[in-house]
PDB file of N, CA and C in Angstrom:
ATOM      1  N   GLU A  63      -0.213   8.423  12.733  1.00  0.00           N
ATOM      2  CA  GLU A  63       0.471   9.612  12.253  1.00  0.00           C
ATOM      3  C   GLU A  63       1.982   9.396  12.169  1.00  0.00           C
ATOM      4  N   GLU A  64       2.504   8.605  13.092  1.00  0.00           N
ATOM      5  CA  GLU A  64       3.938   8.328  13.079  1.00  0.00           C
ATOM      6  C   GLU A  64       4.359   7.606  11.802  1.00  0.00           C
ATOM      7  N   LEU A  65       3.570   6.617  11.381  1.00  0.00           N
ATOM      8  CA  LEU A  65       3.892   5.871  10.165  1.00  0.00           C
ATOM      9  C   LEU A  65       3.754   6.735   8.918  1.00  0.00           C
ATOM     10  N   LEU A  66       2.748   7.614   8.902  1.00  0.00           N
ATOM     11  CA  LEU A  66       2.605   8.534   7.767  1.00  0.00           C
ATOM     12  C   LEU A  66       3.800   9.464   7.678  1.00  0.00           C
ATOM     13  N   ALA A  67       4.281   9.941   8.807  1.00  0.00           N
ATOM     14  CA  ALA A  67       5.453  10.813   8.819  1.00  0.00           C
ATOM     15  C   ALA A  67       6.677  10.077   8.302  1.00  0.00           C
ATOM     16  N   ILE A  68       6.842   8.824   8.688  1.00  0.00           N
ATOM     17  CA  ILE A  68       7.978   8.030   8.198  1.00  0.00           C
ATOM     18  C   ILE A  68       7.876   7.841   6.686  1.00  0.00           C
ATOM     19  N   ALA A  69       6.684   7.508   6.187  1.00  0.00           N
ATOM     20  CA  ALA A  69       6.495   7.320   4.746  1.00  0.00           C
ATOM     21  C   ALA A  69       6.780   8.609   3.985  1.00  0.00           C
ATOM     22  N   ASN A  70       6.313   9.731   4.493  1.00  0.00           N
ATOM     23  CA  ASN A  70       6.591  11.017   3.840  1.00  0.00           C
ATOM     24  C   ASN A  70       8.082  11.320   3.845  1.00  0.00           C
ATOM     25  N   ASN A  71       8.756  11.013   4.924  1.00  0.00           N
ATOM     26  CA  ASN A  71      10.192  11.251   5.012  1.00  0.00           C
ATOM     27  C   ASN A  71      10.961  10.375   4.025  1.00  0.00           C
ATOM     28  N   VAL A  72      10.556   9.111   3.879  1.00  0.00           N
ATOM     29  CA  VAL A  72      11.190   8.209   2.913  1.00  0.00           C
ATOM     30  C   VAL A  72      11.000   8.751   1.498  1.00  0.00           C
ATOM     31  N   ALA A  73       9.770   9.161   1.154  1.00  0.00           N
ATOM     32  CA  ALA A  73       9.484   9.684  -0.190  1.00  0.00           C
ATOM     33  C   ALA A  73      10.311  10.932  -0.481  1.00  0.00           C
ATOM     34  N   ARG A  74      10.410  11.818   0.495  1.00  0.00           N
ATOM     35  CA  ARG A  74      11.195  13.050   0.324  1.00  0.00           C
ATOM     36  C   ARG A  74      12.685  12.753   0.211  1.00  0.00           C
ATOM     37  N   THR A  75      13.193  11.920   1.104  1.00  0.00           N
ATOM     38  CA  THR A  75      14.622  11.613   1.145  1.00  0.00           C
ATOM     39  C   THR A  75      15.093  10.929  -0.129  1.00  0.00           C
ATOM     40  N   TYR A  76      14.331   9.945  -0.597  1.00  0.00           N
ATOM     41  CA  TYR A  76      14.740   9.177  -1.776  1.00  0.00           C
ATOM     42  C   TYR A  76      14.097   9.674  -3.064  1.00  0.00           C
ATOM     43  N   ARG A  77      13.328  10.754  -2.970  1.00  0.00           N
ATOM     44  CA  ARG A  77      12.691  11.383  -4.136  1.00  0.00           C
ATOM     45  C   ARG A  77      11.904  10.375  -4.964  1.00  0.00           C
ATOM     46  N   ILE A  78      11.034   9.642  -4.306  1.00  0.00           N
ATOM     47  CA  ILE A  78      10.207   8.645  -4.978  1.00  0.00           C
ATOM     48  C   ILE A  78       8.904   9.333  -5.386  1.00  0.00           C
ATOM     49  N   PRO A  79       8.699   9.564  -6.695  1.00  0.00           N
ATOM     50  CA  PRO A  79       7.525  10.331  -7.138  1.00  0.00           C
ATOM     51  C   PRO A  79       6.306   9.477  -7.465  1.00  0.00           C
ATOM     52  N   TYR A  80       6.299   8.227  -7.074  1.00  0.00           N
ATOM     53  CA  TYR A  80       5.212   7.333  -7.447  1.00  0.00           C
ATOM     54  C   TYR A  80       4.897   6.423  -6.266  1.00  0.00           C
ATOM     55  N   ASN A  81       3.886   5.583  -6.440  1.00  0.00           N
ATOM     56  CA  ASN A  81       3.532   4.644  -5.369  1.00  0.00           C
ATOM     57  C   ASN A  81       4.700   3.705  -5.087  1.00  0.00           C
ATOM     58  N   PHE A  82       4.977   3.540  -3.818  1.00  0.00           N
ATOM     59  CA  PHE A  82       6.003   2.597  -3.399  1.00  0.00           C
ATOM     60  C   PHE A  82       5.505   1.896  -2.144  1.00  0.00           C
ATOM     61  N   ASN A  83       6.242   0.905  -1.720  1.00  0.00           N
ATOM     62  CA  ASN A  83       5.828   0.080  -0.595  1.00  0.00           C
ATOM     63  C   ASN A  83       6.941   0.082   0.445  1.00  0.00           C
ATOM     64  N   ILE A  84       6.616   0.521   1.655  1.00  0.00           N
ATOM     65  CA  ILE A  84       7.564   0.344   2.748  1.00  0.00           C
ATOM     66  C   ILE A  84       6.917  -0.577   3.764  1.00  0.00           C
ATOM     67  N   GLN A  85       7.718  -1.417   4.346  1.00  0.00           N
ATOM     68  CA  GLN A  85       7.199  -2.348   5.348  1.00  0.00           C
ATOM     69  C   GLN A  85       7.861  -2.030   6.682  1.00  0.00           C
ATOM     70  N   MET A  86       7.009  -1.897   7.675  1.00  0.00           N
ATOM     71  CA  MET A  86       7.448  -1.551   9.022  1.00  0.00           C
ATOM     72  C   MET A  86       7.010  -2.655   9.984  1.00  0.00           C
ATOM     73  N   LYS A  87       7.742  -2.767  11.065  1.00  0.00           N
ATOM     74  CA  LYS A  87       7.358  -3.677  12.139  1.00  0.00           C
ATOM     75  C   LYS A  87       7.679  -2.972  13.450  1.00  0.00           C
ATOM     76  N   TYR A  88       6.731  -3.030  14.360  1.00  0.00           N
ATOM     77  CA  TYR A  88       6.957  -2.405  15.660  1.00  0.00           C
ATOM     78  C   TYR A  88       7.780  -3.319  16.555  1.00  0.00           C
ATOM     79  N   ASN A  89       8.747  -2.714  17.218  1.00  0.00           N
ATOM     80  CA  ASN A  89       9.501  -3.359  18.277  1.00  0.00           C
ATOM     81  C   ASN A  89       9.111  -2.626  19.550  1.00  0.00           C
ATOM     82  N   GLY A  90       8.129  -3.166  20.245  1.00  0.00           N
ATOM     83  CA  GLY A  90       7.546  -2.427  21.365  1.00  0.00           C
ATOM     84  C   GLY A  90       6.771  -1.251  20.806  1.00  0.00           C
ATOM     85  N   ASP A  91       7.133  -0.046  21.204  1.00  0.00           N
ATOM     86  CA  ASP A  91       6.484   1.167  20.703  1.00  0.00           C
ATOM     87  C   ASP A  91       7.282   1.836  19.585  1.00  0.00           C
ATOM     88  N   THR A  92       8.370   1.206  19.143  1.00  0.00           N
ATOM     89  CA  THR A  92       9.257   1.816  18.148  1.00  0.00           C
ATOM     90  C   THR A  92       9.084   1.154  16.784  1.00  0.00           C
ATOM     91  N   PRO A  93       8.671   1.913  15.750  1.00  0.00           N
ATOM     92  CA  PRO A  93       8.564   1.321  14.415  1.00  0.00           C
ATOM     93  C   PRO A  93       9.951   1.129  13.804  1.00  0.00           C
ATOM     94  N   LYS A  94      10.161  -0.015  13.222  1.00  0.00           N
ATOM     95  CA  LYS A  94      11.438  -0.345  12.571  1.00  0.00           C
ATOM     96  C   LYS A  94      11.177  -0.588  11.090  1.00  0.00           C
ATOM     97  N   LEU A  95      12.026  -0.021  10.246  1.00  0.00           N
ATOM     98  CA  LEU A  95      11.896  -0.186   8.802  1.00  0.00           C
ATOM     99  C   LEU A  95      12.437  -1.545   8.391  1.00  0.00           C
ATOM    100  N   LEU A  96      11.619  -2.337   7.707  1.00  0.00           N
ATOM    101  CA  LEU A  96      12.053  -3.642   7.214  1.00  0.00           C
ATOM    102  C   LEU A  96      12.587  -3.540   5.792  1.00  0.00           C
ATOM    103  N   GLU A  97      11.821  -2.880   4.904  1.00  0.00           N
ATOM    104  CA  GLU A  97      12.264  -2.755   3.521  1.00  0.00           C
ATOM    105  C   GLU A  97      11.502  -1.667   2.796  1.00  0.00           C
ATOM    106  N   ILE A  98      12.099  -1.209   1.709  1.00  0.00           N
ATOM    107  CA  ILE A  98      11.473  -0.247   0.806  1.00  0.00           C
ATOM    108  C   ILE A  98      11.439  -0.894  -0.575  1.00  0.00           C
ATOM    109  N   ASN A  99      10.258  -0.965  -1.187  1.00  0.00           N
ATOM    110  CA  ASN A  99      10.109  -1.534  -2.525  1.00  0.00           C
ATOM    111  C   ASN A  99       9.631  -0.450  -3.485  1.00  0.00           C
ATOM    112  N   PRO A 100      10.327  -0.249  -4.604  1.00  0.00           N
ATOM    113  CA  PRO A 100       9.932   0.789  -5.563  1.00  0.00           C
ATOM    114  C   PRO A 100       8.791   0.335  -6.477  1.00  0.00           C
ATOM    115  N   ARG A 101       7.741  -0.188  -5.862  1.00  0.00           N
ATOM    116  CA  ARG A 101       6.573  -0.656  -6.605  1.00  0.00           C
ATOM    117  C   ARG A 101       5.407  -0.719  -5.626  1.00  0.00           C
ATOM    118  N   MET A 102       4.217  -0.904  -6.153  1.00  0.00           N
ATOM    119  CA  MET A 102       3.061  -1.102  -5.285  1.00  0.00           C
ATOM    120  C   MET A 102       3.154  -2.490  -4.656  1.00  0.00           C
ATOM    121  N   SER A 103       2.578  -2.632  -3.492  1.00  0.00           N
ATOM    122  CA  SER A 103       2.600  -3.932  -2.823  1.00  0.00           C
ATOM    123  C   SER A 103       1.604  -4.883  -3.473  1.00  0.00           C
ATOM    124  N   GLY A 104       1.852  -6.160  -3.338  1.00  0.00           N
ATOM    125  CA  GLY A 104       0.962  -7.166  -3.897  1.00  0.00           C
ATOM    126  C   GLY A 104      -0.417  -7.162  -3.263  1.00  0.00           C
ATOM    127  N   GLY A 105      -0.520  -6.688  -2.037  1.00  0.00           N
ATOM    128  CA  GLY A 105      -1.800  -6.651  -1.343  1.00  0.00           C
ATOM    129  C   GLY A 105      -2.471  -5.298  -1.380  1.00  0.00           C
ATOM    130  N   LEU A 106      -2.064  -4.449  -2.324  1.00  0.00           N
ATOM    131  CA  LEU A 106      -2.600  -3.091  -2.376  1.00  0.00           C
ATOM    132  C   LEU A 106      -4.110  -3.068  -2.589  1.00  0.00           C
ATOM    133  N   HIS A 107      -4.642  -4.088  -3.262  1.00  0.00           N
ATOM    134  CA  HIS A 107      -6.095  -4.121  -3.487  1.00  0.00           C
ATOM    135  C   HIS A 107      -6.859  -4.148  -2.166  1.00  0.00           C
ATOM    136  N   VAL A 108      -6.273  -4.711  -1.125  1.00  0.00           N
ATOM    137  CA  VAL A 108      -6.928  -4.721   0.180  1.00  0.00           C
ATOM    138  C   VAL A 108      -6.944  -3.308   0.761  1.00  0.00           C
ATOM    139  N   THR A 109      -5.885  -2.551   0.503  1.00  0.00           N
ATOM    140  CA  THR A 109      -5.809  -1.170   0.981  1.00  0.00           C
ATOM    141  C   THR A 109      -6.943  -0.327   0.413  1.00  0.00           C
ATOM    142  N   CYS A 110      -7.411  -0.662  -0.780  1.00  0.00           N
ATOM    143  CA  CYS A 110      -8.508   0.091  -1.392  1.00  0.00           C
ATOM    144  C   CYS A 110      -9.778   0.042  -0.544  1.00  0.00           C
ATOM    145  N   LEU A 111      -9.883  -0.928   0.346  1.00  0.00           N
ATOM    146  CA  LEU A 111     -11.047  -1.006   1.233  1.00  0.00           C
ATOM    147  C   LEU A 111     -11.098   0.175   2.198  1.00  0.00           C
ATOM    148  N   SER A 112      -9.994   0.906   2.323  1.00  0.00           N
ATOM    149  CA  SER A 112      -9.971   2.096   3.187  1.00  0.00           C
ATOM    150  C   SER A 112     -10.660   3.278   2.519  1.00  0.00           C
ATOM    151  N   GLY A 113     -11.020   3.111   1.243  1.00  0.00           N
ATOM    152  CA  GLY A 113     -11.663   4.203   0.518  1.00  0.00           C
ATOM    153  C   GLY A 113     -10.704   4.975  -0.370  1.00  0.00           C
ATOM    154  N   VAL A 114      -9.438   4.583  -0.397  1.00  0.00           N
ATOM    155  CA  VAL A 114      -8.453   5.237  -1.253  1.00  0.00           C
ATOM    156  C   VAL A 114      -7.956   4.216  -2.270  1.00  0.00           C
ATOM    157  N   ASN A 115      -8.200   4.495  -3.556  1.00  0.00           N
ATOM    158  CA  ASN A 115      -7.830   3.584  -4.632  1.00  0.00           C
ATOM    159  C   ASN A 115      -6.489   4.039  -5.205  1.00  0.00           C
ATOM    160  N   PHE A 116      -5.401   3.551  -4.635  1.00  0.00           N
ATOM    161  CA  PHE A 116      -4.062   3.988  -5.032  1.00  0.00           C
ATOM    162  C   PHE A 116      -3.725   3.700  -6.498  1.00  0.00           C
ATOM    163  N   PRO A 117      -4.057   2.525  -7.063  1.00  0.00           N
ATOM    164  CA  PRO A 117      -3.758   2.313  -8.486  1.00  0.00           C
ATOM    165  C   PRO A 117      -4.461   3.336  -9.387  1.00  0.00           C
ATOM    166  N   TYR A 118      -5.720   3.603  -9.110  1.00  0.00           N
ATOM    167  CA  TYR A 118      -6.458   4.598  -9.898  1.00  0.00           C
ATOM    168  C   TYR A 118      -5.805   5.975  -9.776  1.00  0.00           C
ATOM    169  N   LEU A 119      -5.473   6.369  -8.554  1.00  0.00           N
ATOM    170  CA  LEU A 119      -4.872   7.685  -8.345  1.00  0.00           C
ATOM    171  C   LEU A 119      -3.504   7.790  -9.009  1.00  0.00           C
ATOM    172  N   ALA A 120      -2.749   6.693  -9.053  1.00  0.00           N
ATOM    173  CA  ALA A 120      -1.438   6.702  -9.713  1.00  0.00           C
ATOM    174  C   ALA A 120      -1.600   6.954 -11.211  1.00  0.00           C
ATOM    175  N   VAL A 121      -2.560   6.265 -11.831  1.00  0.00           N
ATOM    176  CA  VAL A 121      -2.806   6.468 -13.262  1.00  0.00           C
ATOM    177  C   VAL A 121      -3.311   7.885 -13.511  1.00  0.00           C
ATOM    178  N   LYS A 122      -4.220   8.354 -12.678  1.00  0.00           N
ATOM    179  CA  LYS A 122      -4.758   9.705 -12.817  1.00  0.00           C
ATOM    180  C   LYS A 122      -3.641  10.739 -12.768  1.00  0.00           C
ATOM    181  N   GLU A 123      -2.738  10.600 -11.804  1.00  0.00           N
ATOM    182  CA  GLU A 123      -1.633  11.546 -11.679  1.00  0.00           C
ATOM    183  C   GLU A 123      -0.664  11.440 -12.857  1.00  0.00           C
ATOM    184  N   ALA A 124      -0.385  10.210 -13.310  1.00  0.00           N
ATOM    185  CA  ALA A 124       0.513  10.013 -14.447  1.00  0.00           C
ATOM    186  C   ALA A 124      -0.035  10.663 -15.715  1.00  0.00           C
ATOM    187  N   LEU A 125      -1.371  10.735 -15.814  1.00  0.00           N
ATOM    188  CA  LEU A 125      -2.003  11.359 -16.980  1.00  0.00           C
ATOM    189  C   LEU A 125      -2.214  12.860 -16.794  1.00  0.00           C
ATOM    190  N   GLY A 126      -1.651  13.404 -15.721  1.00  0.00           N
ATOM    191  CA  GLY A 126      -1.718  14.849 -15.508  1.00  0.00           C
ATOM    192  C   GLY A 126      -2.873  15.316 -14.651  1.00  0.00           C
ATOM    193  N   GLY A 127      -3.629  14.383 -14.108  1.00  0.00           N
ATOM    194  CA  GLY A 127      -4.756  14.749 -13.251  1.00  0.00           C
ATOM    195  C   GLY A 127      -4.300  15.180 -11.869  1.00  0.00           C
ATOM    196  N   GLU A 128      -5.181  15.876 -11.194  1.00  0.00           N
ATOM    197  CA  GLU A 128      -4.899  16.334  -9.831  1.00  0.00           C
ATOM    198  C   GLU A 128      -5.340  15.275  -8.821  1.00  0.00           C
ATOM    199  N   VAL A 129      -4.505  15.062  -7.829  1.00  0.00           N
ATOM    200  CA  VAL A 129      -4.837  14.179  -6.726  1.00  0.00           C
ATOM    201  C   VAL A 129      -4.792  15.033  -5.467  1.00  0.00           C
ATOM    202  N   GLY A 130      -5.953  15.271  -4.899  1.00  0.00           N
ATOM    203  CA  GLY A 130      -6.044  16.140  -3.733  1.00  0.00           C
ATOM    204  C   GLY A 130      -5.758  15.401  -2.445  1.00  0.00           C
ATOM    205  N   PRO A 131      -6.064  16.015  -1.346  1.00  0.00           N
ATOM    206  CA  PRO A 131      -5.867  15.358  -0.047  1.00  0.00           C
ATOM    207  C   PRO A 131      -6.707  14.080   0.042  1.00  0.00           C
ATOM    208  N   LEU A 132      -6.119  13.058   0.620  1.00  0.00           N
ATOM    209  CA  LEU A 132      -6.794  11.772   0.744  1.00  0.00           C
ATOM    210  C   LEU A 132      -7.408  11.648   2.132  1.00  0.00           C
ATOM    211  N   ALA A 133      -8.521  10.946   2.214  1.00  0.00           N
ATOM    212  CA  ALA A 133      -9.208  10.766   3.489  1.00  0.00           C
ATOM    213  C   ALA A 133      -9.507   9.279   3.703  1.00  0.00           C
ATOM    214  N   PRO A 134      -8.462   8.476   3.991  1.00  0.00           N
ATOM    215  CA  PRO A 134      -8.719   7.056   4.201  1.00  0.00           C
ATOM    216  C   PRO A 134      -9.465   6.799   5.500  1.00  0.00           C
ATOM    217  N   GLU A 135     -10.192   5.716   5.518  1.00  0.00           N
ATOM    218  CA  GLU A 135     -10.853   5.270   6.746  1.00  0.00           C
ATOM    219  C   GLU A 135      -9.834   4.442   7.526  1.00  0.00           C
ATOM    220  N   TYR A 136      -9.570   4.847   8.750  1.00  0.00           N
ATOM    221  CA  TYR A 136      -8.607   4.143   9.594  1.00  0.00           C
ATOM    222  C   TYR A 136      -9.331   3.170  10.512  1.00  0.00           C
ATOM    223  N   ASP A 137      -8.569   2.369  11.202  1.00  0.00           N
ATOM    224  CA  ASP A 137      -9.099   1.430  12.199  1.00  0.00           C
ATOM    225  C   ASP A 137     -10.098   0.445  11.608  1.00  0.00           C
ATOM    226  N   ILE A 138      -9.811  -0.016  10.386  1.00  0.00           N
ATOM    227  CA  ILE A 138     -10.637  -1.075   9.812  1.00  0.00           C
ATOM    228  C   ILE A 138      -9.843  -2.373   9.861  1.00  0.00           C
ATOM    229  N   LEU A 139     -10.530  -3.466   9.903  1.00  0.00           N
ATOM    230  CA  LEU A 139      -9.909  -4.778   9.893  1.00  0.00           C
ATOM    231  C   LEU A 139     -10.313  -5.445   8.583  1.00  0.00           C
ATOM    232  N   ALA A 140      -9.329  -5.801   7.775  1.00  0.00           N
ATOM    233  CA  ALA A 140      -9.612  -6.393   6.472  1.00  0.00           C
ATOM    234  C   ALA A 140      -8.605  -7.498   6.200  1.00  0.00           C
ATOM    235  N   SER A 141      -8.957  -8.368   5.293  1.00  0.00           N
ATOM    236  CA  SER A 141      -8.062  -9.450   4.905  1.00  0.00           C
ATOM    237  C   SER A 141      -8.410  -9.895   3.495  1.00  0.00           C
ATOM    238  N   HIS A 142      -7.529 -10.658   2.924  1.00  0.00           N
ATOM    239  CA  HIS A 142      -7.749 -11.268   1.620  1.00  0.00           C
ATOM    240  C   HIS A 142      -7.477 -12.752   1.793  1.00  0.00           C
ATOM    241  N   ILE A 143      -8.424 -13.574   1.386  1.00  0.00           N
ATOM    242  CA  ILE A 143      -8.256 -15.015   1.525  1.00  0.00           C
ATOM    243  C   ILE A 143      -8.130 -15.613   0.135  1.00  0.00           C
ATOM    244  N   GLU A 144      -7.010 -16.248  -0.106  1.00  0.00           N
ATOM    245  CA  GLU A 144      -6.792 -16.916  -1.378  1.00  0.00           C
ATOM    246  C   GLU A 144      -6.964 -18.404  -1.143  1.00  0.00           C
ATOM    247  N   GLN A 145      -7.901 -18.981  -1.853  1.00  0.00           N
ATOM    248  CA  GLN A 145      -8.243 -20.383  -1.625  1.00  0.00           C
ATOM    249  C   GLN A 145      -8.114 -21.170  -2.919  1.00  0.00           C
ATOM    250  N   PRO A 146      -7.281 -22.199  -2.951  1.00  0.00           N
ATOM    251  CA  PRO A 146      -7.209 -23.004  -4.178  1.00  0.00           C
ATOM    252  C   PRO A 146      -8.510 -23.781  -4.381  1.00  0.00           C
ATOM    253  N   MET A 147      -8.889 -23.915  -5.634  1.00  0.00           N
ATOM    254  CA  MET A 147     -10.115 -24.637  -5.968  1.00  0.00           C
ATOM    255  C   MET A 147      -9.842 -25.579  -7.136  1.00  0.00           C
ATOM    256  N   ARG A 148     -10.473 -26.734  -7.111  1.00  0.00           N
ATOM    257  CA  ARG A 148     -10.388 -27.658  -8.237  1.00  0.00           C
ATOM    258  C   ARG A 148     -11.582 -27.421  -9.129  1.00  0.00           C
ATOM    259  N   MET A 149     -11.311 -27.106 -10.379  1.00  0.00           N
ATOM    260  CA  MET A 149     -12.387 -26.835 -11.327  1.00  0.00           C
ATOM    261  C   MET A 149     -12.856 -28.144 -11.948  1.00  0.00           C
ATOM    262  N   ALA A 150     -14.073 -28.163 -12.427  1.00  0.00           N
ATOM    263  CA  ALA A 150     -14.634 -29.358 -13.072  1.00  0.00           C
ATOM    264  C   ALA A 150     -13.828 -29.704 -14.312  1.00  0.00           C
ATOM    265  N   ASP A 151     -13.696 -30.988 -14.572  1.00  0.00           N
ATOM    266  CA  ASP A 151     -13.000 -31.425 -15.789  1.00  0.00           C
ATOM    267  C   ASP A 151     -13.784 -30.993 -17.016  1.00  0.00           C
ATOM    268  N   TRP A 152     -13.104 -30.515 -18.028  1.00  0.00           N
ATOM    269  CA  TRP A 152     -13.757 -30.023 -19.251  1.00  0.00           C
ATOM    270  C   TRP A 152     -13.651 -31.023 -20.384  1.00  0.00           C
ATOM    271  N   SER A 153     -13.400 -32.296 -20.062  1.00  0.00           N
ATOM    272  CA  SER A 153     -13.234 -33.290 -21.136  1.00  0.00           C
ATOM    273  C   SER A 153     -14.550 -33.767 -21.676  1.00  0.00           C
TER     274      SER A 153
END
């Protein structure tokens, strides 16, 4: 709840009407703001595993659709693994 309050305060203070990315890091029990990016994060697709599809909702809202209260699943552990692969030669 503390991080959600910080994100809401950032959006209100800087009047950011679209998806943005803030990065926080805890110093003990105190969250510290690292940066604010006026764009979606590169790893946002992993966030969709919480049940909230932010890119879809952004487009829906931009087209005039309603976006109601969100109900993400918390306390999940997720990751994205990017693995280089050598493809077969096509010669």
